[in-house]
Coordinates of C-alpha atoms in Angstrom, one line a residue:
Chain A
M15 CA -13.5 45.9 -9.8
I16 CA -13.8 42.4 -11.2
R17 CA -16.0 39.9 -9.3
L18 CA -13.9 37.5 -7.3
W19 CA -15.0 34.4 -9.2
R20 CA -14.2 36.0 -12.5
N21 CA -10.7 36.8 -11.4
V22 CA -8.0 34.6 -12.9
R23 CA -5.5 35.4 -10.2
F24 CA -7.9 34.5 -7.5
W25 CA -8.6 31.1 -9.1
R26 CA -4.8 30.4 -9.5
F27 CA -4.3 31.1 -5.8
A28 CA -7.4 29.1 -4.8
G29 CA -6.3 26.2 -7.0
Q30 CA -2.9 26.0 -5.5
A31 CA -4.3 26.3 -2.0
I32 CA -6.8 23.5 -2.6
A33 CA -4.1 21.3 -4.0
V34 CA -1.8 21.9 -1.0
I35 CA -4.6 21.3 1.5
L36 CA -5.7 18.1 -0.2
M37 CA -2.1 16.8 -0.3
V38 CA -1.4 17.7 3.3
A39 CA -4.7 16.1 4.4
V40 CA -4.0 12.9 2.5
L41 CA -0.4 12.6 3.7
A42 CA -1.5 13.4 7.3
F43 CA -4.2 10.7 7.1
L44 CA -1.7 8.0 5.7
G45 CA 1.0 9.1 8.1
S46 CA -1.1 8.9 11.2
N47 CA -2.4 5.5 10.2
L48 CA 1.1 4.3 9.5
D49 CA 2.2 5.6 12.9
R50 CA -0.7 3.9 14.7
N51 CA -0.2 0.6 12.8
L52 CA 3.6 0.5 13.4
R53 CA 3.0 1.2 17.1
Q54 CA 0.6 -1.7 17.2
L55 CA 3.2 -3.9 15.6
N56 CA 5.8 -2.6 18.1
I57 CA 8.2 -1.3 15.4
R58 CA 10.0 2.0 15.8
F59 CA 11.2 3.7 12.6
G60 CA 14.9 3.8 12.2
F61 CA 17.8 2.3 10.3
G62 CA 19.6 0.9 13.3
F63 CA 18.6 -2.6 12.3
L64 CA 21.1 -2.4 9.5
R65 CA 23.9 -2.9 12.0
S66 CA 22.5 -6.2 13.3
Q67 CA 23.5 -9.6 12.2
A68 CA 21.9 -10.7 8.9
G69 CA 22.1 -14.5 9.6
F70 CA 21.2 -15.7 6.1
T71 CA 23.5 -17.1 3.4
I72 CA 23.8 -15.6 0.0
G73 CA 24.4 -17.8 -3.0
E74 CA 26.6 -15.5 -4.9
T75 CA 29.1 -13.1 -3.3
P76 CA 31.4 -10.9 -5.4
I77 CA 33.1 -9.8 -2.1
A78 CA 33.6 -11.8 1.1
Y79 CA 30.5 -12.3 3.2
Q80 CA 29.4 -14.6 6.0
P81 CA 26.0 -15.0 7.6
S82 CA 27.4 -13.4 10.7
D83 CA 27.9 -10.1 8.8
N84 CA 25.3 -7.4 9.2
Y85 CA 22.4 -6.3 7.0
T86 CA 24.4 -3.4 5.4
Q87 CA 27.0 -5.8 4.1
A88 CA 24.3 -8.2 2.7
L89 CA 22.6 -5.3 1.0
V90 CA 25.9 -4.1 -0.5
I91 CA 26.4 -7.6 -1.9
G92 CA 22.9 -7.4 -3.4
L93 CA 23.8 -4.0 -5.0
L94 CA 27.0 -5.4 -6.5
N95 CA 25.1 -8.4 -7.9
S96 CA 22.5 -6.1 -9.4
L97 CA 25.2 -3.9 -11.0
K98 CA 26.9 -6.9 -12.3
V99 CA 23.9 -8.2 -14.2
I100 CA 22.8 -4.7 -15.3
I101 CA 26.1 -3.8 -16.8
T102 CA 26.6 -7.1 -18.6
G103 CA 23.0 -7.1 -19.6
I104 CA 23.2 -3.7 -21.2
V105 CA 26.3 -4.7 -23.2
A106 CA 24.9 -8.0 -24.3
A107 CA 21.4 -6.6 -25.1
T108 CA 23.0 -3.9 -27.2
I109 CA 25.0 -6.4 -29.3
V110 CA 22.0 -8.7 -29.8
G111 CA 19.6 -5.8 -30.5
V112 CA 21.8 -4.0 -32.9
T113 CA 22.5 -7.2 -34.8
A114 CA 18.8 -8.1 -35.0
G115 CA 17.9 -4.6 -36.0
I116 CA 20.3 -4.6 -38.9
A117 CA 19.3 -8.1 -39.8
R118 CA 15.7 -6.9 -39.9
L119 CA 16.6 -4.6 -42.8
S120 CA 18.8 -7.1 -44.6
D121 CA 18.3 -7.7 -48.3
N122 CA 18.6 -11.4 -47.5
W123 CA 15.1 -12.8 -47.2
L124 CA 16.0 -15.6 -44.8
V125 CA 18.0 -13.4 -42.4
R126 CA 15.3 -10.7 -42.5
H127 CA 12.6 -13.2 -41.6
L128 CA 14.6 -14.8 -38.9
A129 CA 15.0 -11.4 -37.2
I130 CA 11.2 -10.7 -37.6
V131 CA 10.3 -14.0 -36.0
Y132 CA 12.8 -13.4 -33.1
V133 CA 11.4 -9.9 -32.4
E134 CA 7.7 -10.7 -32.8
A135 CA 7.8 -13.9 -30.9
L136 CA 9.8 -12.8 -27.9
R137 CA 8.7 -9.3 -27.2
N138 CA 5.1 -10.4 -26.9
M139 CA 5.7 -12.8 -24.0
P140 CA 6.3 -11.6 -20.4
L141 CA 9.9 -11.4 -19.3
L142 CA 9.0 -13.3 -16.1
L143 CA 7.8 -16.3 -18.1
Q144 CA 11.0 -16.2 -20.2
L145 CA 13.1 -16.1 -17.1
F146 CA 11.4 -19.2 -15.7
F147 CA 11.8 -20.8 -19.1
W148 CA 15.6 -20.1 -19.2
Y149 CA 16.1 -21.1 -15.6
F150 CA 14.0 -24.3 -15.2
A151 CA 13.7 -25.5 -18.8
V152 CA 17.1 -24.6 -20.1
F153 CA 19.9 -24.1 -17.5
L154 CA 18.7 -26.5 -14.8
S155 CA 17.9 -29.2 -17.4
L156 CA 21.4 -29.2 -18.9
P157 CA 23.6 -32.2 -18.2
S158 CA 25.8 -32.3 -15.1
P159 CA 29.3 -30.7 -15.4
E160 CA 31.0 -34.0 -16.2
N161 CA 29.1 -34.4 -19.4
G162 CA 28.5 -30.7 -20.0
I163 CA 28.1 -29.3 -23.5
S164 CA 31.3 -27.7 -24.7
L165 CA 31.5 -25.1 -27.5
G166 CA 35.2 -24.2 -27.7
L167 CA 35.8 -21.8 -24.7
I168 CA 32.3 -22.0 -23.3
T169 CA 30.9 -25.0 -21.5
F170 CA 27.2 -25.3 -20.5
S171 CA 26.0 -27.5 -17.7
N172 CA 23.4 -27.5 -15.0
R173 CA 26.0 -25.7 -12.7
G174 CA 25.9 -22.8 -15.1
V175 CA 28.1 -21.5 -17.9
G176 CA 31.9 -21.9 -17.8
L177 CA 33.6 -19.1 -19.7
L178 CA 37.4 -18.9 -19.9
G179 CA 37.9 -20.4 -16.5
T180 CA 35.3 -18.3 -14.7
Q181 CA 32.0 -20.1 -13.8
L182 CA 28.8 -18.2 -14.1
S183 CA 26.0 -19.6 -11.9
P184 CA 22.8 -20.9 -13.6
E185 CA 20.8 -18.2 -11.8
F186 CA 23.0 -15.4 -13.2
S187 CA 23.1 -17.1 -16.7
A188 CA 19.3 -17.5 -16.8
L189 CA 18.8 -13.9 -15.7
L190 CA 21.3 -12.5 -18.1
A191 CA 19.9 -14.6 -21.0
G192 CA 16.4 -13.6 -20.3
L193 CA 17.1 -9.9 -19.9
T194 CA 19.4 -9.8 -23.0
I195 CA 17.0 -11.6 -25.3
Y196 CA 13.9 -9.8 -24.1
T197 CA 15.5 -6.3 -24.2
G198 CA 17.2 -7.2 -27.5
T199 CA 13.8 -7.4 -29.2
F200 CA 13.0 -3.8 -28.2
I201 CA 16.5 -2.5 -29.1
A202 CA 16.2 -4.2 -32.5
E203 CA 13.0 -2.3 -33.3
I204 CA 14.6 1.0 -32.2
V205 CA 17.7 0.4 -34.3
R206 CA 15.5 -0.5 -37.3
G207 CA 13.5 2.7 -36.9
G208 CA 16.7 4.7 -36.5
I209 CA 18.2 3.3 -39.6
Q210 CA 15.0 3.8 -41.6
S211 CA 15.0 7.4 -40.5
V212 CA 18.2 8.1 -42.4
P213 CA 17.1 9.4 -45.9
R214 CA 17.6 6.9 -48.7
G215 CA 19.7 9.5 -50.6
Q216 CA 22.5 9.1 -48.0
W217 CA 22.8 5.4 -48.8
E218 CA 22.8 6.1 -52.5
A219 CA 25.3 8.9 -52.3
A220 CA 27.7 6.8 -50.2
R221 CA 27.3 3.9 -52.6
S222 CA 28.0 6.1 -55.6
L223 CA 31.2 7.3 -53.9
G224 CA 32.3 3.7 -54.1
L225 CA 31.9 2.7 -50.4
A226 CA 31.1 -1.0 -49.9
P227 CA 27.7 -1.7 -48.1
P228 CA 29.2 -2.6 -44.7
L229 CA 31.2 0.6 -44.8
V230 CA 28.2 2.6 -45.8
L231 CA 26.4 1.3 -42.8
R232 CA 29.3 1.9 -40.4
L233 CA 30.5 5.3 -41.7
V234 CA 27.4 7.0 -43.1
V235 CA 24.2 5.5 -41.9
L236 CA 24.8 4.4 -38.3
P237 CA 26.3 7.7 -37.1
Q238 CA 23.2 9.5 -38.4
A239 CA 20.8 6.8 -37.1
L240 CA 22.4 7.1 -33.6
R241 CA 20.7 10.5 -33.1
A242 CA 17.3 8.9 -33.4
I243 CA 18.3 5.8 -31.6
I244 CA 20.0 7.1 -28.4
P245 CA 17.0 8.6 -26.6
S246 CA 14.9 5.4 -27.0
L247 CA 17.9 3.2 -26.3
S248 CA 18.4 4.9 -23.0
N249 CA 14.8 4.1 -22.1
Q250 CA 15.5 0.5 -22.8
Y251 CA 18.6 0.5 -20.6
L252 CA 16.5 2.0 -17.8
N253 CA 13.9 -0.8 -18.4
L254 CA 16.6 -3.4 -18.3
A255 CA 18.0 -2.0 -15.0
K256 CA 14.5 -2.0 -13.5
N257 CA 13.7 -5.5 -14.9
S258 CA 16.8 -6.9 -13.4
S259 CA 14.8 -6.9 -10.1
L260 CA 13.0 -9.9 -11.4
A261 CA 16.1 -11.8 -10.4
V262 CA 14.2 -12.8 -7.3
A263 CA 12.2 -15.2 -9.5
V264 CA 15.2 -17.3 -10.4
G265 CA 16.8 -17.0 -7.0
Y266 CA 19.7 -14.7 -8.0
P267 CA 20.6 -12.6 -5.0
D268 CA 20.2 -9.1 -6.4
L269 CA 19.4 -6.0 -4.4
Y270 CA 15.6 -6.5 -4.4
A271 CA 15.9 -10.2 -3.4
I272 CA 18.2 -9.3 -0.4
A273 CA 16.0 -6.4 0.6
S274 CA 13.0 -8.6 0.5
T275 CA 14.7 -11.2 2.6
T276 CA 15.6 -8.4 5.0
F277 CA 12.0 -7.3 5.2
N278 CA 10.8 -10.9 5.8
Q279 CA 13.3 -11.2 8.7
T280 CA 12.9 -7.8 10.3
G281 CA 9.4 -6.8 9.3
R282 CA 10.7 -3.3 8.6
A283 CA 8.6 -2.4 5.5
V284 CA 9.1 1.3 5.5
E285 CA 12.8 1.3 5.9
V286 CA 13.3 -1.5 3.3
M287 CA 10.9 0.4 0.9
I288 CA 13.0 3.6 1.3
L289 CA 16.2 1.7 0.6
I290 CA 14.8 0.0 -2.5
C291 CA 13.4 3.3 -3.9
A292 CA 16.6 5.2 -3.2
T293 CA 18.8 2.6 -4.8
Y294 CA 16.8 2.0 -7.9
L295 CA 16.2 5.8 -8.4
S296 CA 20.0 6.4 -8.1
I297 CA 20.7 3.6 -10.6
S298 CA 18.1 5.1 -13.0
L299 CA 19.5 8.5 -12.5
I300 CA 23.1 7.4 -13.3
I301 CA 22.0 5.6 -16.5
S302 CA 20.0 8.7 -17.6
L303 CA 22.9 11.0 -16.9
A304 CA 25.4 8.8 -18.7
M305 CA 23.1 8.4 -21.7
N306 CA 22.3 12.2 -21.8
F307 CA 26.0 12.9 -21.8
Y308 CA 26.6 10.4 -24.7
N309 CA 23.5 11.7 -26.5
R310 CA 25.0 15.2 -26.4
S311 CA 28.2 13.9 -27.9
V312 CA 26.5 12.3 -30.9
Q313 CA 24.1 15.1 -31.7
F314 CA 24.7 17.1 -34.9
V315 CA 27.2 19.9 -34.3
E316 CA 25.8 22.9 -35.9
R317 CA 28.4 25.0 -37.7
Chain B
M25 CA 8.7 -1.7 -84.9
T26 CA 9.0 -1.5 -81.1
S27 CA 10.4 -4.3 -79.1
K28 CA 8.8 -5.4 -75.9
P29 CA 10.5 -4.3 -72.6
P30 CA 12.5 -7.1 -71.1
S31 CA 10.4 -9.3 -68.9
L32 CA 10.5 -8.5 -65.2
Q33 CA 8.7 -11.7 -64.3
T34 CA 10.2 -13.3 -61.3
T35 CA 10.9 -17.0 -61.7
P36 CA 11.8 -18.9 -58.5
L37 CA 15.3 -18.9 -59.7
T38 CA 15.6 -15.2 -60.1
W39 CA 13.8 -14.7 -56.7
L40 CA 16.4 -16.9 -55.1
R41 CA 19.2 -15.1 -56.7
K42 CA 17.9 -11.7 -55.7
N43 CA 16.8 -12.5 -52.2
L44 CA 19.2 -15.2 -51.0
F45 CA 22.4 -15.3 -53.1
H46 CA 22.9 -11.7 -54.2
T47 CA 26.6 -11.7 -53.3
W48 CA 28.9 -14.4 -51.8
V49 CA 28.5 -12.9 -48.3
D50 CA 24.8 -13.1 -48.8
G51 CA 25.0 -16.7 -49.9
L52 CA 27.2 -17.6 -46.9
L53 CA 24.6 -15.9 -44.6
T54 CA 21.8 -17.8 -46.2
I55 CA 23.6 -21.2 -45.8
V56 CA 24.5 -20.5 -42.2
S57 CA 21.0 -19.3 -41.3
S58 CA 19.3 -22.2 -43.2
V59 CA 21.4 -24.7 -41.3
F60 CA 20.3 -22.9 -38.1
V61 CA 16.6 -22.9 -39.1
V62 CA 16.7 -26.6 -40.1
W63 CA 18.4 -27.5 -36.9
V64 CA 15.9 -25.6 -34.8
V65 CA 12.8 -26.6 -36.7
T66 CA 13.6 -30.3 -36.9
G67 CA 14.6 -30.3 -33.2
L68 CA 11.4 -28.6 -32.2
L69 CA 9.2 -30.7 -34.3
T70 CA 10.7 -34.0 -33.1
W71 CA 10.4 -32.8 -29.6
V72 CA 6.7 -31.6 -30.1
F73 CA 5.6 -34.8 -31.7
T74 CA 7.7 -37.5 -29.9
R75 CA 9.1 -36.5 -26.6
A76 CA 6.7 -33.8 -25.3
Q77 CA 3.9 -35.0 -23.1
W78 CA 1.0 -32.7 -23.8
S79 CA -1.2 -34.4 -21.3
V80 CA 0.0 -31.9 -18.7
V81 CA -1.7 -29.2 -20.8
S82 CA -4.8 -31.1 -21.9
T83 CA -5.7 -32.4 -18.5
N84 CA -5.2 -29.0 -16.9
L85 CA -6.8 -26.9 -19.6
P86 CA -9.6 -25.6 -17.4
L87 CA -7.0 -24.7 -14.7
F88 CA -5.1 -22.5 -17.2
F89 CA -8.2 -20.5 -18.1
V90 CA -10.2 -20.2 -14.9
G91 CA -8.1 -21.9 -12.2
R92 CA -9.9 -23.3 -9.2
Y93 CA -13.2 -21.5 -10.0
P94 CA -15.9 -24.0 -9.0
A95 CA -17.0 -26.1 -12.0
S96 CA -20.6 -26.0 -10.9
Q97 CA -20.6 -22.2 -11.3
S98 CA -18.7 -22.1 -14.6
W99 CA -21.9 -21.3 -16.5
R100 CA -21.5 -17.8 -15.1
L101 CA -18.2 -17.4 -16.8
W102 CA -19.7 -18.5 -20.1
I103 CA -22.3 -15.7 -19.7
V104 CA -19.5 -13.3 -19.0
L105 CA -17.7 -14.3 -22.1
S106 CA -20.7 -13.9 -24.3
L107 CA -21.4 -10.5 -22.6
V108 CA -17.9 -9.4 -23.5
V109 CA -18.3 -10.6 -27.1
V110 CA -21.6 -8.7 -27.5
T111 CA -20.2 -5.5 -25.9
I112 CA -17.1 -5.6 -28.1
A113 CA -19.2 -6.2 -31.3
F114 CA -21.6 -3.5 -30.4
S115 CA -18.9 -0.9 -29.6
I116 CA -17.1 -1.6 -32.9
L117 CA -20.4 -1.2 -34.8
S118 CA -21.3 2.0 -33.0
Q119 CA -17.8 3.5 -33.6
R120 CA -18.5 3.2 -37.3
S121 CA -22.0 4.8 -37.1
K122 CA -22.3 8.6 -37.0
S123 CA -25.1 8.9 -34.5
S124 CA -23.7 10.1 -31.2
R125 CA -26.6 8.6 -29.4
Q126 CA -25.5 5.2 -30.4
K127 CA -22.0 6.0 -29.2
L128 CA -23.3 7.1 -25.9
L129 CA -25.4 3.9 -25.7
S130 CA -22.2 1.8 -26.3
Y131 CA -20.4 3.5 -23.5
G132 CA -23.3 2.8 -21.3
L133 CA -23.4 -0.8 -22.3
L134 CA -19.6 -1.0 -21.6
V135 CA -20.1 0.2 -18.0
V136 CA -23.2 -1.9 -17.4
S137 CA -21.7 -5.1 -18.8
F138 CA -18.5 -4.5 -16.8
F139 CA -20.3 -4.4 -13.5
L140 CA -22.6 -7.2 -14.5
S141 CA -19.5 -9.3 -15.3
L142 CA -18.0 -8.5 -11.9
W143 CA -21.1 -9.5 -10.2
L144 CA -21.4 -12.7 -12.2
I145 CA -17.8 -13.7 -11.4
G146 CA -17.8 -12.8 -7.7
G147 CA -21.4 -13.5 -6.9
S148 CA -23.5 -12.0 -4.2
G149 CA -27.2 -12.1 -3.3
I150 CA -28.8 -14.8 -5.4
L151 CA -25.5 -16.1 -6.8
T152 CA -23.2 -18.0 -4.5
R153 CA -20.1 -16.1 -3.5
V154 CA -16.8 -17.1 -5.1
G155 CA -13.9 -15.7 -3.2
T156 CA -11.0 -14.0 -5.1
N157 CA -8.7 -16.7 -4.0
L158 CA -10.6 -18.9 -6.4
W159 CA -10.2 -16.5 -9.3
N160 CA -7.1 -17.9 -11.0
G161 CA -5.5 -18.3 -14.4
L162 CA -6.3 -16.3 -17.5
L163 CA -9.5 -15.1 -15.8
V164 CA -7.7 -13.0 -13.2
T165 CA -5.0 -11.9 -15.6
L166 CA -7.6 -10.4 -18.0
L167 CA -9.7 -9.0 -15.1
V168 CA -6.7 -7.3 -13.5
A169 CA -5.5 -5.9 -16.8
I170 CA -8.9 -4.5 -17.8
V171 CA -9.7 -3.0 -14.4
T172 CA -6.2 -1.5 -14.2
I173 CA -6.3 0.2 -17.6
G174 CA -9.8 1.5 -16.8
L175 CA -8.6 3.1 -13.7
A176 CA -5.0 4.1 -14.7
F177 CA -6.1 5.9 -17.9
P178 CA -8.2 8.7 -16.2
L179 CA -5.5 9.0 -13.5
G180 CA -2.8 9.3 -16.2
V181 CA -4.8 12.0 -18.0
L182 CA -5.1 13.9 -14.8
L183 CA -1.4 13.6 -14.1
A184 CA -0.5 14.7 -17.6
L185 CA -2.8 17.7 -17.3
G186 CA -1.3 18.5 -13.9
R187 CA 2.2 18.3 -15.3
Q188 CA 1.2 20.9 -18.0
S189 CA -0.6 23.0 -15.5
A190 CA 0.2 26.7 -14.9
L191 CA 0.0 26.2 -11.2
P192 CA 3.5 25.5 -10.0
I193 CA 2.6 23.4 -6.9
V194 CA 0.3 21.1 -8.9
K195 CA 2.9 20.9 -11.7
G196 CA 5.7 20.1 -9.3
F197 CA 3.7 17.4 -7.5
C198 CA 2.6 15.7 -10.7
T199 CA 6.2 15.9 -12.2
A200 CA 7.7 14.5 -9.0
Y201 CA 5.1 11.6 -8.9
I202 CA 5.6 10.7 -12.6
E203 CA 9.4 10.8 -12.4
L204 CA 9.6 8.9 -9.1
V205 CA 7.4 6.1 -10.2
R206 CA 9.1 5.8 -13.6
G207 CA 12.4 5.4 -11.8
L208 CA 11.2 2.4 -9.8
P209 CA 10.9 -1.3 -10.8
L210 CA 7.3 -2.5 -10.9
I211 CA 8.2 -5.2 -8.4
G212 CA 9.1 -2.5 -5.9
V213 CA 5.8 -0.7 -6.5
L214 CA 3.9 -3.9 -6.1
F215 CA 5.8 -4.5 -2.8
M216 CA 4.7 -1.1 -1.7
A217 CA 1.0 -1.8 -2.7
L218 CA 0.8 -5.2 -1.1
V219 CA 2.9 -4.6 2.0
M220 CA 2.7 -0.9 2.7
L221 CA -0.9 -0.2 1.7
P222 CA -2.3 -2.1 4.7
L223 CA 0.1 -0.1 6.9
V224 CA -1.0 3.3 5.8
L225 CA -4.7 2.6 5.9
P226 CA -6.8 2.4 9.1
S227 CA -6.5 -1.1 10.6
Q228 CA -10.3 -1.7 10.1
V229 CA -9.9 -1.5 6.4
R230 CA -9.0 -4.9 5.0
L231 CA -8.3 -4.7 1.3
D232 CA -8.4 -7.9 -0.7
R233 CA -5.1 -9.1 -2.3
V234 CA -6.4 -8.6 -5.8
V235 CA -7.5 -5.1 -5.0
R236 CA -4.1 -4.2 -3.6
A237 CA -2.4 -5.7 -6.6
I238 CA -4.6 -3.6 -8.9
A239 CA -3.8 -0.5 -6.8
G240 CA -0.1 -1.1 -7.3
L241 CA -0.5 -1.6 -11.1
V242 CA -2.7 1.5 -11.4
L243 CA -0.2 3.7 -9.6
F244 CA 2.6 2.3 -11.8
N245 CA 0.9 2.5 -15.1
A246 CA -0.7 5.9 -14.5
A247 CA 2.8 7.5 -14.5
Y248 CA 3.7 5.9 -17.9
L249 CA 0.2 6.7 -19.4
A250 CA 0.7 10.3 -18.2
E251 CA 3.9 10.6 -20.2
N252 CA 2.1 9.2 -23.3
V253 CA -0.8 11.6 -22.9
R254 CA 1.7 14.5 -22.4
G255 CA 3.1 13.7 -25.8
G256 CA -0.4 14.0 -27.2
L257 CA -1.1 17.3 -25.4
Q258 CA 2.1 18.8 -26.8
S259 CA 1.0 17.8 -30.3
V260 CA -2.1 20.0 -30.1
P261 CA -1.2 23.2 -32.0
S262 CA -1.4 26.2 -29.7
G263 CA -3.6 27.9 -32.3
Q264 CA -6.4 25.6 -31.3
I265 CA -6.3 26.8 -27.7
E266 CA -6.0 30.4 -28.7
A267 CA -8.9 30.1 -31.1
A268 CA -11.0 28.5 -28.3
K269 CA -10.0 31.3 -25.9
A270 CA -11.0 33.9 -28.5
L271 CA -14.4 32.2 -28.7
G272 CA -14.8 32.8 -25.0
L273 CA -14.5 29.2 -23.7
N274 CA -13.1 28.8 -20.1
T275 CA -10.2 26.6 -19.3
P276 CA -12.1 23.4 -18.3
L277 CA -14.2 23.6 -21.4
I278 CA -11.2 24.2 -23.6
L279 CA -9.6 21.1 -22.2
W280 CA -12.7 19.0 -22.4
L281 CA -13.9 20.0 -25.9
I282 CA -10.8 21.1 -27.8
V283 CA -7.5 19.8 -26.3
L284 CA -8.3 16.3 -24.9
P285 CA -10.1 14.9 -28.0
Q286 CA -7.3 15.8 -30.3
A287 CA -4.5 14.8 -27.8
L288 CA -6.0 11.5 -27.0
R289 CA -6.7 10.6 -30.6
A290 CA -3.0 11.2 -31.3
V291 CA -1.8 8.9 -28.6
V292 CA -4.1 5.9 -29.0
P293 CA -1.4 3.7 -30.5
A294 CA 1.0 4.6 -27.6
I295 CA -1.8 3.8 -25.1
V296 CA -2.4 0.4 -26.7
G297 CA 1.3 -0.2 -26.4
Q298 CA 1.1 0.6 -22.7
F299 CA -1.8 -1.8 -22.4
I300 CA 0.3 -4.6 -24.0
S301 CA 3.1 -4.1 -21.5
L302 CA 0.6 -3.9 -18.6
F303 CA -0.9 -7.2 -19.8
K304 CA 2.6 -8.8 -19.7
D305 CA 3.3 -7.1 -16.4
T306 CA 0.4 -8.7 -14.6
S307 CA 2.6 -11.8 -14.6
L308 CA 4.6 -10.2 -11.7
L309 CA 1.7 -10.8 -9.5
A310 CA 2.7 -14.4 -9.4
L311 CA 5.7 -13.3 -7.3
F312 CA 3.2 -12.0 -4.7
A313 CA 1.2 -15.3 -4.4
L314 CA -1.6 -14.3 -6.7
V315 CA -2.5 -17.2 -8.9
E316 CA -2.8 -15.6 -12.3
L317 CA -1.7 -17.3 -15.5
I318 CA 1.9 -17.8 -14.5
G319 CA 1.0 -18.6 -10.9
I320 CA -1.3 -21.4 -12.1
S321 CA 1.4 -22.7 -14.4
R322 CA 3.7 -23.0 -11.5
S323 CA 1.1 -24.8 -9.4
I324 CA 0.4 -27.2 -12.3
L325 CA 4.1 -27.9 -12.5
A326 CA 4.0 -28.8 -8.8
Q327 CA 1.5 -31.6 -9.5
P328 CA 3.5 -34.8 -8.7
Q329 CA 2.6 -36.6 -12.0
F330 CA 3.8 -33.6 -14.1
L331 CA 7.1 -32.8 -12.3
G332 CA 9.6 -31.3 -14.7
R333 CA 7.3 -30.7 -17.7
Y334 CA 8.5 -27.1 -17.8
V335 CA 8.8 -26.7 -21.5
E336 CA 5.3 -27.9 -22.3
V337 CA 3.7 -25.7 -19.6
Y338 CA 5.7 -22.6 -20.3
L339 CA 5.3 -22.9 -24.0
F340 CA 1.6 -23.2 -23.7
T341 CA 1.4 -20.2 -21.2
G342 CA 3.7 -18.2 -23.5
L343 CA 1.4 -19.0 -26.4
I344 CA -1.6 -17.6 -24.6
Y345 CA 0.2 -14.4 -23.7
W346 CA 1.5 -14.1 -27.2
I347 CA -1.9 -14.4 -28.9
F348 CA -3.3 -11.6 -26.8
C349 CA -0.2 -9.3 -27.1
Y350 CA 0.3 -9.9 -30.8
S351 CA -3.3 -9.2 -31.7
M352 CA -3.2 -6.0 -29.7
S353 CA 0.0 -4.9 -31.4
I354 CA -1.6 -5.5 -34.8
V355 CA -4.5 -3.3 -33.7
S356 CA -2.1 -0.6 -32.6
R357 CA -0.3 -0.8 -35.9
R358 CA -3.6 -0.5 -37.8
L359 CA -4.5 2.6 -35.8
E360 CA -1.1 4.1 -36.5
V361 CA -1.5 3.6 -40.3
K362 CA -5.0 5.1 -40.2
K363 CA -3.7 8.4 -38.8

C-alpha cells in the first residue's frame, strides 16, 4: 500500500477539501460581518425599495419619467441611456478605428503619420481625462445656440450637437466623443495588425489580376483580416460598454449614475451592487454572444 | 563596357512624388490632410503662445506633483525619488550581470527601498506623520499604481494557475472570479471596494480610503493579469512538463522551476501593457474623492483666480500621463522585439 502522503488521489481530495473549507470560512466571515453591520445601520436586505418614489430628476429621458416615479423606472431610464451611448459608441468607434487603422498603413506619408500621431497621443492618456476635456473644454465652451457653429446639417453649441433636427445634449456628445476617439485608437491598432497579418502575396496576386487598390482592400484583404480582427475587436466593444459607466463624470444619467444616486438616497449598498453587477454582466454577455456569432460567420469555411 | 545601374538616390522631389503624390487620389488626400494639419498646428500654436495663461500650471506646479504634502517635509520626497532612481539603476545593472547573487541582492534592495519609501512618505516614529489625505497628485497616482501591480501580479499568477488546475472546485472558483470581474466596469469594482468593503469587515477595522482603493484596483487587475499569465502558461510546451515529471520533480517544483519562468518571460510585454492601463485607470479614483493627479487638477480648476482654465490644466495633466504611458509602451515594444 502506498503511504497516504505519497498518494496523488489523497492530495487531490485534500486540496479540494481545503479549498472548499477556506472559501466557506471566508464567505461566512464576510457574510456575518455584513449581517451585523447592516443590522447596526438598520437596513434589511430586500428589493422592496425599488417600488418607492425616486424623487430625483433625470436630465435625459428617452421615455417619459417624473420624479414621482419609482426607482425601477429611474433605473430603466439609466439602462436605456447606457444602451444608447454603447450602441452609438460601438458604431462610431468602429468607423473611426477602421479608418485610422487603414490610414496607418497608407502609402501616403502625411496620412500615415497623422494616424500614428492620433493613435499614440490619445491611447496613452486616461479616458476620464479625455472626457473631462471634451465636456468642460470643448462642449461647454462652445458659443450659445444663437451663434452656434454650423457645418451643413450639424450645429455645435454649448447646448450640445444639433443633428438633422434632433438635439444631442452636451453630456451625451462629450461621452460619445470621448468613448469613440479613445476606443478608436485601440481599434486602429487591431485593424492594422489584422491587415498586416494577411500575406503580402494576397495583395500582389489581387493587383496582378487587375483589381484597383481600394477593391483589393475591400474584396481580398479585409475579409481575410477580419478573422484576426474580430476576437480583439469584441474585447474593445466590451471595454467600450464598461467604460460607458464613466458617464457619471460628465453628468450623463447612465445606469451607473442612476444606481449610484439610488445608493446615496437609500443607502442600500448590497442591492445596488447586485443590480449594477447583474446589468453590466448581461450587457457584456450579450456583446460577447453577438460577436461570437459574427466571428463564426466570418471564419474560414473548410471544404 | 558596363553601364552603371540607374541611380536610386532620392531627391526631395522624388521623395515627394513617391510618398505624397503617387496618384491623384493620393495628392488629394495630401492636400486635404495638409490643410487640416496647418489649421490645427497654427490654431494650437497661436493659442499656446498668445491666449493660454500658463500661470495656472506654473504657480501650481508643486500641487500637481505632490499635492498638499507639507512643504517643510518635502525633503523626504526628494530622498524617496533618489532612492527610486538608485534602485532602478541597480536592478537594470544587475539584470545584465550573470551572477545570481547580485540579482537576489537587487530584489532585496527593491523590497527594502519600497518599505523605506513608504515610511519616508507616511512617517512614524522620528518622522512627523503625514496623513494619506495629504498624499495627492502624481505622488499618490504612482504609489497606488506601484503597490497595486506588486499585489495584483502574484494574485493574478495564483488565479491563472488555479484556472489551469486539475482540481475542479479550484478551477471553477478561479474561472468564475476571473470572468465575473472581467464583465464588470472598474468603477463598479471600486464602488464595491470603497462602499462594500467596510460593510463586510468587522466594524472595528477601519481601512484607510487609499487602502480600500488599492484593494479595488488589485481585485480588478488580478483578473486581467490572470488571463495574460494563462496565455503564457499555455505557451509552455507540454514536453517541458513531461520531461520534468520524468526527472521526478513534484508538481509545485515543476511549476516553480520549469513552467512559471518560461510562462512569465513570454508574457512580460502583456504585463507591461496591463500596467499601462492600470496607470491610466488610477484616474478613476478621482470619482471617489481621492485627490490623485486628476483630482488635484479639478481642485486647481476650482481656485477662483483660475476658473475656466480647463484646456491648460487638462493638457498639462494629459502630458504627465502621456510621458509615463508612452515610455512604458516603448519598453514593452523593446521587450517584444527581443523575444
